[in-house]
Amino acid sequence: MSQERAVPASAVPLEELSSWPEELCRRELPSVLPRLLSMYQHSDSWIEHIQILKIIVEMFLPHMNHLTLEQTFFSQVLPKTVRLFDDMMYELTSQARGLSSQNLEIQTTLRNILQTMVQLLGALTGCVQHVCATQESIILENIHSLPSSVLHVIKSTFVHCKNSESVYSGRLHLVSDLLQALFKEAYSLQKQLMELLDMVCVDPLIDENDDILNMVVVIHSLLDICSVISSMDHAFHANTWKFIIKQSLKHQSVIKSQLKHKDIITSLCEDILFSFHSCLQLGEQMTQSDAQDNTDCRLFQKTLKLCRFFANSLLHYTKEFLPFLSDSCCTLHQLYLQVHSKFPPSLYAAGISKAQQEEIAGAFLVTLDPLVTQLLKFQPFVEVVLDSKLELPCELQFPQCLLLVVIMDELPSQPEDVQTLWCTESQVSEATTRVSLLKAIFSSFEQCSGELSLPVHLQEVKSKGQTEVAVTLYQHVCVHLCTFIASLHPSLFPELDTALLNAVLSANMITSLLAMDAWCFLARYGTAELCAHHVTIVAHLIKSCPGECHQLTSLSVLLRRLFFFMTPPQQVEFIQKFSPKEAENLLLWQYISFQALPAELRKQTALEVSRSGTAECRKWLSSSRSLGELESLNPVLSALLAVCNSASEALDIGQQTAVKEVGSQLWALLNIKLVTGQPYVQQTLSLLLPLLGFFIQTLDPQLISQVITLQTSLLKSEPPDHVRLAVLDFLSSLGKLFIPQAIQDKILPHLSSVFASLLADRNWLLEQHSLEAFTQFAEGTNHEEIVPQCLSSEETKKKVVSFLEKTGFVDETAAARVERVKQEKGTFWAPFAKVTVEEAEKSSLQPSAKRARHELPLEEEEYRSALQAATAALEAIESLLQKSPPPDWLLTKMETLQERIDKLKHHVF
């Protein structure tokens, strides 16, 4: 020992210092440490740096005061250590391109650098372990250089390992053992650091919140590491996320306003989607593979477990930091849509088995609905979901509809202010408007044309305790909408009325039908007074319509349906208010089914309509009015037809004769030139044909012959669809009639010709009605000899046989049908979307183009918008023609469009 004292401690060689006993290190610490720190700062050798660092950490660090570690050691050593590591990493990356099995010098150099880096990481691990071992609770300010330096080194290491394939240009095997050692050392170092950070407590009294900012930097650094290791080690990745969430919640009270919440939410959502897509890919591989691979099954289960972990982490984080997530709502919204767009029954779903669907739904998807529930009260989320300018690609439109249904299901359990937030419109800013949930439901539903036409099916439990059943999207939305209406707060009834009426007036038929179904539920669920009030409103709206338009059609159907839900006393009040004795009210009675009335009331009302209608017809026939004013009789004829269809038993012989006579007299005024040239006369003919068909057994045979002859000539001019449908209605009634021998030669040839023409029509709606009418005629007629004459071609015969046997005309696989529907939806929705929205917003009950004289003038910009939409639609058809052969009916429809364009030109000049 005398020799040891002869040499000052500050001058002892490094090699000797490494062999000092513990007591000597503790005693000589004050004199040796300054020398070592000075050597460390001024040394130019990487190896010497590591040697000095290891001596300090292993020999002297255990004897330092843990309260002054930052000042005496970490702040002086770690910045230089980080620079040293960065220099080594730069040198490693720069020389890696020259690595080869022949160039031993570079190989040796690179391996030496990697070995040195492993030792450096080991020294840092020693620092972290020492702090963990000597303190139960750690103030971050006392060691703040350590976490930031260690995390920098860890991240740099993981990035290098992740990119090693490209960095080492196919020579990775020459250094793979050391890279593996480097990764393991970094892995171990991070685990030790997380153990240390778990012991940290943030001192809120530190000046300028340095402690708080240091913890925020630590969490953000770990977030960066997460993005690096996500594809390298799933378990380690998950544990890192678990630690981030844990620390964020642990120090929530002091760091909540400093955290980059948007980055954390975005990263979590990205990891959820990545693991979810991986799960789906594995599921598809397993479904497509005949042999079951246990490895794939285990990997599927592991990945699904990862999905659930990330989703639960997001759920937990969102719950705790919701007030700070305003700018993350769009990301959360997109997460829900993206997940459901890839999961059955979406048209764009992955092809996984039923069992896998149930596993994923039970383990992962169940976490998304609670997430939505958490966000219900958060106004920024409401504004994102209900943004009036929300434009979604085709694959996300169906998930948006599902999301809105989920929200609708959850709202009844929420406070009134939350329900009001979702169900009322609001001007969020000059550029943004929030629509109501009900309006959004109808708008989103309208965009799901492909899912409705296929149709897709969803699993639903109809009542508690029962098994799930498959329901269509229409059923799903309709049932949940009606349930929501039943629980709606009374203060929101005005919004409900507005939404239902706007949807009924929608240009989209299926949306209008959904609104009618919901309205009918409301009529049944609500009070009798409410139903009567609604019927009266609809009746007034119909009477105020200026002319034929799709809104009038929808309102008339709604009136007809609602009338069935009125109580008899209310029906009496309606009859008194809109008495059929007054001719102006026949406009309403044409839309009402008399079957909705009790027997006595039905008989009384039917007679009043019949008398009033025939009186109006006689008045017109006896007056000096021109055929140009025939249009005013169309509502009257339609009301008479309604009586015949739904209350014929109420008419006595005299009243039936009166209706038949006015019908026959009006028919005598028609000719082929008049019918083909005037749309309103075509409407008259479309009403007279079924009206005369109702009295076919007592109709004058000569009149029947005239009707058939006119029909034959009329079909040659290709009349509108509604005229041809009326022709079919009349033809089907002829099956009941025995045609006298004297006029058979005049009628039967024309009859077979008309049937042959209509059966050959390519319009799918006319084709269906033609087959139905022909079948009805063929089953009832006594003139069986003309049945084969109606089947003019082999194609027509095949169609009839297929119809009778109830077999399809087109052989299409389920997969092919889905692809076709997706293509159609993608092609046709985009150009029509803008027009549809604009029409829905401007449902002003405008008459059709043929009655433009009643319309209000449109602004030039609206004309331009409509024309652009029409041009876009034509371009879409042109694109389809380039991809696949056109369907048979396309030419006919294009010719019809051309005719409409020609007619529109007359209104322009």
PDB file of C-alpha atoms in Angstrom, residues 616-617 619-637 666 669-670 674 678-684 687 851 853-854:
ATOM      1  CA  GLU A 616    -116.775  16.487 -64.356  1.00  0.00           C
ATOM      2  CA  CYS A 617    -116.195  14.297 -67.431  1.00  0.00           C
ATOM      3  CA  LYS A 619    -119.218  18.696 -68.092  1.00  0.00           C
ATOM      4  CA  TRP A 620    -116.001  18.680 -70.088  1.00  0.00           C
ATOM      5  CA  LEU A 621    -117.516  16.622 -72.945  1.00  0.00           C
ATOM      6  CA  SER A 622    -120.517  18.928 -73.231  1.00  0.00           C
ATOM      7  CA  SER A 623    -118.440  22.098 -73.162  1.00  0.00           C
ATOM      8  CA  SER A 624    -116.591  23.784 -75.988  1.00  0.00           C
ATOM      9  CA  ARG A 625    -113.138  23.050 -74.545  1.00  0.00           C
ATOM     10  CA  SER A 626    -110.367  22.045 -76.919  1.00  0.00           C
ATOM     11  CA  LEU A 627    -108.383  18.844 -76.704  1.00  0.00           C
ATOM     12  CA  GLY A 628    -105.525  21.011 -75.464  1.00  0.00           C
ATOM     13  CA  GLU A 629    -107.443  21.313 -72.179  1.00  0.00           C
ATOM     14  CA  LEU A 630    -107.831  17.552 -71.813  1.00  0.00           C
ATOM     15  CA  GLU A 631    -105.063  17.648 -69.215  1.00  0.00           C
ATOM     16  CA  SER A 632    -107.474  18.980 -66.569  1.00  0.00           C
ATOM     17  CA  LEU A 633    -109.401  15.704 -66.722  1.00  0.00           C
ATOM     18  CA  ASN A 634    -106.443  13.466 -65.909  1.00  0.00           C
ATOM     19  CA  PRO A 635    -106.816  13.762 -62.074  1.00  0.00           C
ATOM     20  CA  VAL A 636    -110.528  13.047 -62.462  1.00  0.00           C
ATOM     21  CA  LEU A 637    -109.912   9.907 -64.519  1.00  0.00           C
ATOM     22  CA  LEU A 666    -113.289  10.233 -74.191  1.00  0.00           C
ATOM     23  CA  LEU A 669    -111.687  11.642 -79.205  1.00  0.00           C
ATOM     24  CA  LEU A 670    -108.192  10.097 -79.337  1.00  0.00           C
ATOM     25  CA  LEU A 674    -102.816  13.383 -81.048  1.00  0.00           C
ATOM     26  CA  GLN A 678     -98.929  15.497 -76.747  1.00  0.00           C
ATOM     27  CA  PRO A 679     -97.533  14.158 -73.430  1.00  0.00           C
ATOM     28  CA  TYR A 680    -100.673  15.086 -71.471  1.00  0.00           C
ATOM     29  CA  VAL A 681    -102.833  13.138 -73.974  1.00  0.00           C
ATOM     30  CA  GLN A 682    -100.523  10.174 -73.473  1.00  0.00           C
ATOM     31  CA  GLN A 683    -101.298  10.462 -69.758  1.00  0.00           C
ATOM     32  CA  THR A 684    -105.018  10.490 -70.544  1.00  0.00           C
ATOM     33  CA  LEU A 687    -105.575   6.250 -67.525  1.00  0.00           C
ATOM     34  CA  ARG A 851     -94.656  22.051 -67.907  1.00  0.00           C
ATOM     35  CA  ARG A 853     -94.311  27.440 -68.117  1.00  0.00           C
ATOM     36  CA  HIS A 854     -95.116  27.009 -64.380  1.00  0.00           C
TER      37      HIS A 854
END
